[in-house]
mmCIF file with all atom_site columns, C-alpha atoms in Angstrom:
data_model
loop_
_atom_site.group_PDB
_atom_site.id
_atom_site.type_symbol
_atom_site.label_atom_id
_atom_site.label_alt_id
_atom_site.label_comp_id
_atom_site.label_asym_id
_atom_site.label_entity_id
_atom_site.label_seq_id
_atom_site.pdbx_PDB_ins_code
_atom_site.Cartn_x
_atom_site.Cartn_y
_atom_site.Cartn_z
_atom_site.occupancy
_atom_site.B_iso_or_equiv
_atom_site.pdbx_formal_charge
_atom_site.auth_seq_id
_atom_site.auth_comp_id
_atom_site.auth_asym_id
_atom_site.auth_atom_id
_atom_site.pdbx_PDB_model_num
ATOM 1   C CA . UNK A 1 1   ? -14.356 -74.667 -75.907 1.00 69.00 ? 1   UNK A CA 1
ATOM 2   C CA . UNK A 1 2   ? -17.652 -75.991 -75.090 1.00 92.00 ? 2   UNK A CA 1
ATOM 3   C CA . UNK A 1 3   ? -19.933 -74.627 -72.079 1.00 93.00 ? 3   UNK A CA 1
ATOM 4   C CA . UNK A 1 4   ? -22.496 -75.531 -69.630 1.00 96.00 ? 4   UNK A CA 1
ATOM 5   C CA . UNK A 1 5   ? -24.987 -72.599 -69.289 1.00 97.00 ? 5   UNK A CA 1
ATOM 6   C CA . UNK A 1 6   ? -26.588 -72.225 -66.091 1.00 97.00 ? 6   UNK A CA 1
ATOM 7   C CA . UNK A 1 7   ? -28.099 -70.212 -63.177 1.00 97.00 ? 7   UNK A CA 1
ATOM 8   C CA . UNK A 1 8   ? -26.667 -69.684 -60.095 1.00 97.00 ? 8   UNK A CA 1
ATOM 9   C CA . UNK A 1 9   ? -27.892 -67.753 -57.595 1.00 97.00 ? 9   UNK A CA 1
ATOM 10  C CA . UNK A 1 10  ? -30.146 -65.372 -60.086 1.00 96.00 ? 10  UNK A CA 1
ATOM 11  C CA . UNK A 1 11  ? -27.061 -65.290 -62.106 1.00 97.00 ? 11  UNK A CA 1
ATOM 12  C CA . UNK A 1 12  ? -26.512 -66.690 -65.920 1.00 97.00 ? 12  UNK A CA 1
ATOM 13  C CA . UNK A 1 13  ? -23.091 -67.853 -66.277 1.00 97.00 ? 13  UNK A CA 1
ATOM 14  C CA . UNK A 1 14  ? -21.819 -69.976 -68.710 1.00 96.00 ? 14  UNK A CA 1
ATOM 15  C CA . UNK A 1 15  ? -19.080 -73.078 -67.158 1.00 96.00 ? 15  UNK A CA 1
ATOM 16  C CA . UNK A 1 16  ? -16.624 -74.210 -69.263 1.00 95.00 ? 16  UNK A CA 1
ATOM 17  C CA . UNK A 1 17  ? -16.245 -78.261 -69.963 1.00 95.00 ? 17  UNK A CA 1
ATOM 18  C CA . UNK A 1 18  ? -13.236 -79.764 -68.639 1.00 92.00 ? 18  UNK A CA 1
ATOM 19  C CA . UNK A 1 19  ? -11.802 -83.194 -69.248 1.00 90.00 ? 19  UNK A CA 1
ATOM 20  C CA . UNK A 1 20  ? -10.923 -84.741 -66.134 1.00 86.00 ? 20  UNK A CA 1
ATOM 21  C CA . UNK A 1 21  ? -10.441 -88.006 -67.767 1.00 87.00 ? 21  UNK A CA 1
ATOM 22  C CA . UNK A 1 22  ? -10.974 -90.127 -70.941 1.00 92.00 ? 22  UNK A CA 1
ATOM 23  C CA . UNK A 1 23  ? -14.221 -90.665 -69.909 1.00 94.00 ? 23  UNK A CA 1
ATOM 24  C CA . UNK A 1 24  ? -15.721 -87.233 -68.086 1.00 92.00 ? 24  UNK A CA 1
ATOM 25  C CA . UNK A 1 25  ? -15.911 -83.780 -68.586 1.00 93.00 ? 25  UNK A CA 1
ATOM 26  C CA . UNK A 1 26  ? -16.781 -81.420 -65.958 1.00 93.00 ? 26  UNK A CA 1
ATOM 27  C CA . UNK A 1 27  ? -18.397 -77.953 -65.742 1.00 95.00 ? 27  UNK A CA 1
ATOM 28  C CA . UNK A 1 28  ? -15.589 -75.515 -64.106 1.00 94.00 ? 28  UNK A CA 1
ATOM 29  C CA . UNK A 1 29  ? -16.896 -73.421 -61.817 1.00 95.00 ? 29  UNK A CA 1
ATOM 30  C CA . UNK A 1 30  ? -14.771 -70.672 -60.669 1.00 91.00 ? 30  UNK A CA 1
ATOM 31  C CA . UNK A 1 31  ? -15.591 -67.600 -58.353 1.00 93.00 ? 31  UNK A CA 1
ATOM 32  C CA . UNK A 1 32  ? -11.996 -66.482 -58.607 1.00 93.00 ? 32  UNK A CA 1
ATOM 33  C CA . UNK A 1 33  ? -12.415 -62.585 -60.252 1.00 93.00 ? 33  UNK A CA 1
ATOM 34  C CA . UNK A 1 34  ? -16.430 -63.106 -60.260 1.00 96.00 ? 34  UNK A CA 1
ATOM 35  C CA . UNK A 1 35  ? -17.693 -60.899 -57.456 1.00 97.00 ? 35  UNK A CA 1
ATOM 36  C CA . UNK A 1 36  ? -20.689 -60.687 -58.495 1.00 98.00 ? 36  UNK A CA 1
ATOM 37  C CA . UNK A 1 37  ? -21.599 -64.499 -58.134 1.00 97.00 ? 37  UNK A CA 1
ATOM 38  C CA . UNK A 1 38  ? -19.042 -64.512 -55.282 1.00 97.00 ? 38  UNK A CA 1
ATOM 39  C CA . UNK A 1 39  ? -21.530 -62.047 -53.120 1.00 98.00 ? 39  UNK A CA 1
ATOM 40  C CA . UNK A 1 40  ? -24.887 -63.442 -54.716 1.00 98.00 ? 40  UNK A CA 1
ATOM 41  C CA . UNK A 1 41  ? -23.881 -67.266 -53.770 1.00 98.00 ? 41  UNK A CA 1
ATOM 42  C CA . UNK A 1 42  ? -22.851 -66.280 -49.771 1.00 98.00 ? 42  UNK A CA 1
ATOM 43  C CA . UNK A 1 43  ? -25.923 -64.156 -49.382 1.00 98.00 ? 43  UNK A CA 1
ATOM 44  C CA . UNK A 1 44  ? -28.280 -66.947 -51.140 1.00 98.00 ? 44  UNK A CA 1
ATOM 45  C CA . UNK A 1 45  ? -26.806 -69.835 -48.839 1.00 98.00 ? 45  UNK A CA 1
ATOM 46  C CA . UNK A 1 46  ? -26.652 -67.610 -45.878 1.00 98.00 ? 46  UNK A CA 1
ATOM 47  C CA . UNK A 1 47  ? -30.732 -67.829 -45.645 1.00 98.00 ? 47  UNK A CA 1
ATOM 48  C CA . UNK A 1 48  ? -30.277 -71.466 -45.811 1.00 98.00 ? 48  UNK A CA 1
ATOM 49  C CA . UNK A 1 49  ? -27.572 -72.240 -43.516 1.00 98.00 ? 49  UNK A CA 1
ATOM 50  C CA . UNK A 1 50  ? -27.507 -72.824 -39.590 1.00 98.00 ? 50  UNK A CA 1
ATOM 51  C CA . UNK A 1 51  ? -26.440 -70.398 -36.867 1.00 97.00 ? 51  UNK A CA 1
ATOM 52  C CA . UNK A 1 52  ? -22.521 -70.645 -36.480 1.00 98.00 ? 52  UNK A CA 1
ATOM 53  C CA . UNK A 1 53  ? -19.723 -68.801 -35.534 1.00 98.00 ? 53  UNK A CA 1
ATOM 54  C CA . UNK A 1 54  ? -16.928 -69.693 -37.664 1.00 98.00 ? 54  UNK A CA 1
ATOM 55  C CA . UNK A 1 55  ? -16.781 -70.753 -42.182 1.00 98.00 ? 55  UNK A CA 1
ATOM 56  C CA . UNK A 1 56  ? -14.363 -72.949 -42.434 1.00 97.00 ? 56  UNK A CA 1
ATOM 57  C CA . UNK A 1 57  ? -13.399 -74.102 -46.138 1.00 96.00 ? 57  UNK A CA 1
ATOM 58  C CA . UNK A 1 58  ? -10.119 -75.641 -47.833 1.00 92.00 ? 58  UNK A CA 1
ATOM 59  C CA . UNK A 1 59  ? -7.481  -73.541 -49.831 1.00 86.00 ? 59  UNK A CA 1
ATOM 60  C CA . UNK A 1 60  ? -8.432  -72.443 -52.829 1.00 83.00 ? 60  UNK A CA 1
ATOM 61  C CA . UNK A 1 61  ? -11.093 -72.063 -54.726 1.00 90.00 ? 61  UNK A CA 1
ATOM 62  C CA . UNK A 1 62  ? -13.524 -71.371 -51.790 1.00 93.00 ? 62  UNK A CA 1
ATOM 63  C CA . UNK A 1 63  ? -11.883 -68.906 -50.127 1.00 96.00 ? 63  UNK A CA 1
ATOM 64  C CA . UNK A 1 64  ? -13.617 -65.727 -51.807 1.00 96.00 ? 64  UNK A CA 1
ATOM 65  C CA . UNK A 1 65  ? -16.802 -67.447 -50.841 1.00 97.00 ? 65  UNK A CA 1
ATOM 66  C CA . UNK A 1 66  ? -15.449 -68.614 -47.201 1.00 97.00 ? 66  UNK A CA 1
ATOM 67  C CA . UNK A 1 67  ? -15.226 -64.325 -46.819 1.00 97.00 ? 67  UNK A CA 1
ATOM 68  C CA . UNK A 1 68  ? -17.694 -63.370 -48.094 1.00 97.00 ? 68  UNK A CA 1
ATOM 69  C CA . UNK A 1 69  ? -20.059 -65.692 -45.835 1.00 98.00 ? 69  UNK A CA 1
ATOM 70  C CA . UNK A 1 70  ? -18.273 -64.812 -42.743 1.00 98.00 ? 70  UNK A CA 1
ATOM 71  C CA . UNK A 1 71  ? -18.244 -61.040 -43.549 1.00 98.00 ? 71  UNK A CA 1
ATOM 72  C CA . UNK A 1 72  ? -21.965 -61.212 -44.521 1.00 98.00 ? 72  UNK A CA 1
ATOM 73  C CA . UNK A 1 73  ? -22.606 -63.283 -41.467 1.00 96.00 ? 73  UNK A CA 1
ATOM 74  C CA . UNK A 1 74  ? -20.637 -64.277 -38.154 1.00 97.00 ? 74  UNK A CA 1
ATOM 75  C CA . UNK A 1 75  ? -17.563 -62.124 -38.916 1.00 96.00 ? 75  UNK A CA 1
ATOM 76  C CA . UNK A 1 76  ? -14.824 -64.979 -38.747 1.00 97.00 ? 76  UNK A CA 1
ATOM 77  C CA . UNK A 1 77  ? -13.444 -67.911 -40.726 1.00 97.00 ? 77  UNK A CA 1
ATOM 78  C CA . UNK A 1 78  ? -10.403 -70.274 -41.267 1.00 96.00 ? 78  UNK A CA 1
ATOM 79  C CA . UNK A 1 79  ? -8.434  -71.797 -43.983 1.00 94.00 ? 79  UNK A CA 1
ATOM 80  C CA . UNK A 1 80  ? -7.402  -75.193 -44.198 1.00 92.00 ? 80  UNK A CA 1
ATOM 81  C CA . UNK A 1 81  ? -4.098  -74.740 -46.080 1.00 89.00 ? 81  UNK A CA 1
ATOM 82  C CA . UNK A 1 82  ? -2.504  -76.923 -48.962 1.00 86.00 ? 82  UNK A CA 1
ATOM 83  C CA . UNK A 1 83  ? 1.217   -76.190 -48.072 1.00 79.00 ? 83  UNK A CA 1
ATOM 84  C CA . UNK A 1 84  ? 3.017   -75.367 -43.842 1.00 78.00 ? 84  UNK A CA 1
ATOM 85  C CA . UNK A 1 85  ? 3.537   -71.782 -43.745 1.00 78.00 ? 85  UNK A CA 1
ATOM 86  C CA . UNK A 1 86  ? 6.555   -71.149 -41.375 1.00 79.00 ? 86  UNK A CA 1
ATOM 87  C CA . UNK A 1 87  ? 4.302   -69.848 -38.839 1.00 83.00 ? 87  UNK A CA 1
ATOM 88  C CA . UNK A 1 88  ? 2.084   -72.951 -38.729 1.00 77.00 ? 88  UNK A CA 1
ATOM 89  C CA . UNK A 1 89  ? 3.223   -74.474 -35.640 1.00 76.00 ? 89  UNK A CA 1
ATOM 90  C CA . UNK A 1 90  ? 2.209   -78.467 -34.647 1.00 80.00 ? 90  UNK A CA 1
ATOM 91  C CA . UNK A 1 91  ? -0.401  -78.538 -37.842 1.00 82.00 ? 91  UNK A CA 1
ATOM 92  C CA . UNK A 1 92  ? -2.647  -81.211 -37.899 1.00 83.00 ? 92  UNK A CA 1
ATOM 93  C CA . UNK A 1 93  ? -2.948  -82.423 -41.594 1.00 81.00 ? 93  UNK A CA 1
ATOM 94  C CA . UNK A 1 94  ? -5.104  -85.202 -43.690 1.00 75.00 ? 94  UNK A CA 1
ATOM 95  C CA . UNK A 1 95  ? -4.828  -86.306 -47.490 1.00 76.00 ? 95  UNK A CA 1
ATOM 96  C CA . UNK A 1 96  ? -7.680  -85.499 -50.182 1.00 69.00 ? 96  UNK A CA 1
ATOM 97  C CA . UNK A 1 97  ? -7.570  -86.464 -53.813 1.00 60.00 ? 97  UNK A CA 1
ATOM 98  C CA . UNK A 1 98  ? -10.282 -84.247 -55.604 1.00 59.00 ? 98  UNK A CA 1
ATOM 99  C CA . UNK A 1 99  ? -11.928 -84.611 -58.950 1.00 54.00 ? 99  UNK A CA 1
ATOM 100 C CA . UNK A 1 100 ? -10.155 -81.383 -60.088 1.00 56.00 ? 100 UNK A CA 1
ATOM 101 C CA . UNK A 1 101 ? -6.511  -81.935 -58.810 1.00 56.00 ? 101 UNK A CA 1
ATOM 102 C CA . UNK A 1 102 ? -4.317  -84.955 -60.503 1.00 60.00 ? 102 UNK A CA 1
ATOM 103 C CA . UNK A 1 103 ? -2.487  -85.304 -57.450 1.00 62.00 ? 103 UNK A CA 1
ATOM 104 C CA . UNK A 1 104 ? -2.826  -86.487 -53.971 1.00 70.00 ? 104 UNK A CA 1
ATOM 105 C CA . UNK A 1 105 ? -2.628  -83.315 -51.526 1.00 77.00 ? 105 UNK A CA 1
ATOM 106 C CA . UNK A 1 106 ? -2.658  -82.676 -47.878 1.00 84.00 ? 106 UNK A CA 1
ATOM 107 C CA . UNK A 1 107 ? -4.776  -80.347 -45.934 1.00 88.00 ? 107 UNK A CA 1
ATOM 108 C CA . UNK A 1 108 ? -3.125  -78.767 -42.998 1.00 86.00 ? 108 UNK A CA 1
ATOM 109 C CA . UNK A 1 109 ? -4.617  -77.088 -39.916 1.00 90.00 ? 109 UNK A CA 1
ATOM 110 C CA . UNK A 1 110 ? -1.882  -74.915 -37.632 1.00 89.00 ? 110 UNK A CA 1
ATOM 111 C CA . UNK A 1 111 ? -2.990  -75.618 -34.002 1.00 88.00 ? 111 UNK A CA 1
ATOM 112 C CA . UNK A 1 112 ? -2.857  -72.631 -33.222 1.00 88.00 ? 112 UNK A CA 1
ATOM 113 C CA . UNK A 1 113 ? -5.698  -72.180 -35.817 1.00 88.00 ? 113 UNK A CA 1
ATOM 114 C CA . UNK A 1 114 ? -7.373  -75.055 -34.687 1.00 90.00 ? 114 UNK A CA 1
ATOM 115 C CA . UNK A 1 115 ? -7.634  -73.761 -31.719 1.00 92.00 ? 115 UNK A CA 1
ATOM 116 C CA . UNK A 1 116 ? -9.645  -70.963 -32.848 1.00 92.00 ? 116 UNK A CA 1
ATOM 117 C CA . UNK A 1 117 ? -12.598 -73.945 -33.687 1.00 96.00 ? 117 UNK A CA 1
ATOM 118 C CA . UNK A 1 118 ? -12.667 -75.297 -30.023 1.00 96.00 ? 118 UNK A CA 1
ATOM 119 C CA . UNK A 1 119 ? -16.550 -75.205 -29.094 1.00 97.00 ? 119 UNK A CA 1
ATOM 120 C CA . UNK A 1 120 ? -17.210 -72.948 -31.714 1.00 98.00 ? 120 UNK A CA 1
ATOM 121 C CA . UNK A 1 121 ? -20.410 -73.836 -34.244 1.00 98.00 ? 121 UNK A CA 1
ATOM 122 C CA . UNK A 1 122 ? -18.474 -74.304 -37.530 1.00 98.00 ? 122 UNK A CA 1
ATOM 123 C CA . UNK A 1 123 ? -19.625 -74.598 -40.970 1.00 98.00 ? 123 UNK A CA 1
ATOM 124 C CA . UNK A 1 124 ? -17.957 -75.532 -43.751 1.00 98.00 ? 124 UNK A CA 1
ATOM 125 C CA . UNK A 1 125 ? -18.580 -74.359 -47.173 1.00 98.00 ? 125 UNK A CA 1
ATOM 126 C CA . UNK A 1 126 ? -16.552 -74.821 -50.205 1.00 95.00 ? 126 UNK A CA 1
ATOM 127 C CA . UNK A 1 127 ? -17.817 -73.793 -54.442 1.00 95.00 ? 127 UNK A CA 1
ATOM 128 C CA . UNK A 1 128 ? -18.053 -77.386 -55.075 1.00 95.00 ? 128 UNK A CA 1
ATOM 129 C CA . UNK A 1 129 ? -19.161 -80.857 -53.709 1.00 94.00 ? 129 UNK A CA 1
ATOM 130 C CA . UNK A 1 130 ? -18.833 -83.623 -56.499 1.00 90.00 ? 130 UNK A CA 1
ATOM 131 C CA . UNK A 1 131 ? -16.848 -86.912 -54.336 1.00 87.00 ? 131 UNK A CA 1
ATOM 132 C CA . UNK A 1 132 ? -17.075 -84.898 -51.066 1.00 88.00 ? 132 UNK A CA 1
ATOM 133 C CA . UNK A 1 133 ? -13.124 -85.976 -50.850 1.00 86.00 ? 133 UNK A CA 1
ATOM 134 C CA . UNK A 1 134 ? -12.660 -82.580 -49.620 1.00 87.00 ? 134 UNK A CA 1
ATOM 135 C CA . UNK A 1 135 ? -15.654 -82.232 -47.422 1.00 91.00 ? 135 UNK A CA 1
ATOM 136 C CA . UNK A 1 136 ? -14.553 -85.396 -45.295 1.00 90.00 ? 136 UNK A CA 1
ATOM 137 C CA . UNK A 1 137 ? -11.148 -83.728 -44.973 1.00 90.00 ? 137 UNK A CA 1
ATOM 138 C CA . UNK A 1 138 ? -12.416 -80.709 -43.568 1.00 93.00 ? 138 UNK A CA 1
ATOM 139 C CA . UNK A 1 139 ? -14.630 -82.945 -41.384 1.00 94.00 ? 139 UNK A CA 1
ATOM 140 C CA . UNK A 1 140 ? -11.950 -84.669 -40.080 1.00 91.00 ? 140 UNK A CA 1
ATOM 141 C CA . UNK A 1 141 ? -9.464  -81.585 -39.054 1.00 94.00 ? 141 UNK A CA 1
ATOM 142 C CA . UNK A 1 142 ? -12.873 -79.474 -37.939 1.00 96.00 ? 142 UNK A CA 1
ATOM 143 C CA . UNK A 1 143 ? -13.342 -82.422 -35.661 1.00 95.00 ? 143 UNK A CA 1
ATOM 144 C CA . UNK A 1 144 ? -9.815  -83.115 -34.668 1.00 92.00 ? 144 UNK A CA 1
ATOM 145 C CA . UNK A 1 145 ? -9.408  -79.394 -33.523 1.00 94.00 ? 145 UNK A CA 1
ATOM 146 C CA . UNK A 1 146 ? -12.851 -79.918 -31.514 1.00 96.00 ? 146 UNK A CA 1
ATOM 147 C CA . UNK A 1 147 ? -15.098 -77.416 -33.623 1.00 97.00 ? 147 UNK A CA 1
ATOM 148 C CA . UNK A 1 148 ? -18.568 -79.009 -33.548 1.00 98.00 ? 148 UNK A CA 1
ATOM 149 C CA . UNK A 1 149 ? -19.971 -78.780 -37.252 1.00 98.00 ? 149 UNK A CA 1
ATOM 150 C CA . UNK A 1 150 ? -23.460 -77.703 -37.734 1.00 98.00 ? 150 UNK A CA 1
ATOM 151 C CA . UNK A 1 151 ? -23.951 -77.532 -41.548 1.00 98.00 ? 151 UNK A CA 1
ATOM 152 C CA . UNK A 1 152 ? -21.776 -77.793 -44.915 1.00 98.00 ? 152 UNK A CA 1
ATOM 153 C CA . UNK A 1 153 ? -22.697 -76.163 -47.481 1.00 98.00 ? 153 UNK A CA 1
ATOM 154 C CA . UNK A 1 154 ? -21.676 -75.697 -51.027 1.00 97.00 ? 154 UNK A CA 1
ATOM 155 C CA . UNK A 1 155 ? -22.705 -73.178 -54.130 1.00 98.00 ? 155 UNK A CA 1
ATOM 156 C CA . UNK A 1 156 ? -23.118 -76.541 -56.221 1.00 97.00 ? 156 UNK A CA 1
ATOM 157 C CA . UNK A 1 157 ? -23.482 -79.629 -55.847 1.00 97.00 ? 157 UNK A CA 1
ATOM 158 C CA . UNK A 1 158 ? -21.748 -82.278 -58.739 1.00 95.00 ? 158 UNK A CA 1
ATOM 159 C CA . UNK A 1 159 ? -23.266 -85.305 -59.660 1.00 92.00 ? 159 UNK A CA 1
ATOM 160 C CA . UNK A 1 160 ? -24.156 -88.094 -56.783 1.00 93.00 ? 160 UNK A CA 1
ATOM 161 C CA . UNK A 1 161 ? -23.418 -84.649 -54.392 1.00 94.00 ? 161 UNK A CA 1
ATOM 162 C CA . UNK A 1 162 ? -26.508 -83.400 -55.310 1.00 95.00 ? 162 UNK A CA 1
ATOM 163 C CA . UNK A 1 163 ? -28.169 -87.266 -54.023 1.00 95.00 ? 163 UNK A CA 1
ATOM 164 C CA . UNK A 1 164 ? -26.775 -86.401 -50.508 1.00 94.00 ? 164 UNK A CA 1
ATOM 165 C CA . UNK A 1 165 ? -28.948 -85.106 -47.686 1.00 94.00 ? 165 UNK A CA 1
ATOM 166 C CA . UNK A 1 166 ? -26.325 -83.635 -45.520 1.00 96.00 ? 166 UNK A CA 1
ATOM 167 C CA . UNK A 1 167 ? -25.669 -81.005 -47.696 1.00 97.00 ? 167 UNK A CA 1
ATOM 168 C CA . UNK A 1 168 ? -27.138 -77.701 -48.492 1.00 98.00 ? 168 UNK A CA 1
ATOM 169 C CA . UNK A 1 169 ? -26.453 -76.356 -51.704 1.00 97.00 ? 169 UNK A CA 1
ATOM 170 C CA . UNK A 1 170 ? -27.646 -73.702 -54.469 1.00 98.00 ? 170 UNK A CA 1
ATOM 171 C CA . UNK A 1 171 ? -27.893 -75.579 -57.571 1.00 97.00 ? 171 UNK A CA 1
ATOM 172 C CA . UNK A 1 172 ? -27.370 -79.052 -59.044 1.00 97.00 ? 172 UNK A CA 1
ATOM 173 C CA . UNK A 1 173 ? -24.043 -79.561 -61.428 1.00 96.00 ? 173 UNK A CA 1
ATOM 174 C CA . UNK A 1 174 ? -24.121 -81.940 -64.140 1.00 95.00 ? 174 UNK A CA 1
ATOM 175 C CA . UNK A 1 175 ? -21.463 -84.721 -64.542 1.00 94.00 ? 175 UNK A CA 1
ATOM 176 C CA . UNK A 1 176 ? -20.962 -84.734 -68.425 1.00 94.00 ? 176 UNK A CA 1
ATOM 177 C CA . UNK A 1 177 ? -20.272 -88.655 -69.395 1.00 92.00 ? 177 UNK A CA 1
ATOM 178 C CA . UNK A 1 178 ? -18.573 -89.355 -72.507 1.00 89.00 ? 178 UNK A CA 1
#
């Protein structure tokens, strides 16, 4: 399988390409199992993110970083979840279809989670921005449960991501045309 070498956050890792249609390939980045990168990545955007007092990022792939942030940092954070729990009473949901996922899926926010963001500085963080699908999900359920959002952040940012200037992010992913 082929690879994209780069640095992240002092670190050398080596991303393997992904088809994610007849036309693109994509870099897979995954901090699942990589501490290392998991801890280097939160304390690295940590010195370039706002004051807050709650990390708020979608299930999965960002939780290890949504910890580590909030352990580094402000000590609390939430997880939008792909699936109702039984205990997620009244959730407040929205659709995403990501680059990485061939399927439409919903993101759900328990109100009594939600309530947890009322008033409260959030900041949302996830491994990747590429479409920012996921970022305006987050968005919307941050803002429906009345968190007011003071940065979003990201490890990488993918492609036209990396264009944006509401974003703060590590590095700059590749989009690998074919």
């Amino acid at each position: 399988m082929e690879a994209f070498k780069m640095k992240i956050a002092g670190l050398e890792r080596e991303l393997p390409l992904c088809e994610v249609s007849e036309h693109l390939d994509i870099a897979a980045f995954v901090m699942f199992g990589d501490v290392e990168i998991t801890k280097a990545a939160a304390a690295a955007l940590l010195e370039k993110c706002p004051e807050h007092d709650v990390v708020v990022t979608a299930e999965a792939k960002g939780i290890p970083l949504c910890y580590e942030m909030a352990r580094m940092g402000c000590g609390d954070y939430e997880i939008a979840r792909k699936s109702i729990k039984v205990y997620d009473v009244n959730p407040i949901s929205y659709e995403v279809h990501s680059i990485t996922t061939k399927a439409v899926q919903k993101l759900y926010l328990a109100e009594n989670r939600a309530e947890r963001l009322r008033g409260k500085r959030v900041l949302i963080v996830d491994d990747v921005i590429s479409t920012g699908a996921s970022l305006e999900v987050l968005i919307h359920l941050v803002k429906e449960a009345g968190g007011i959002i003071v940065g979003k952040a990201a490890v990488l940012a993918e492609g036209k991501a990396a264009d944006r200037d509401d974003i703060i992010y590590l590095e700059k992913l590749p989009l690998f045309p074919k």
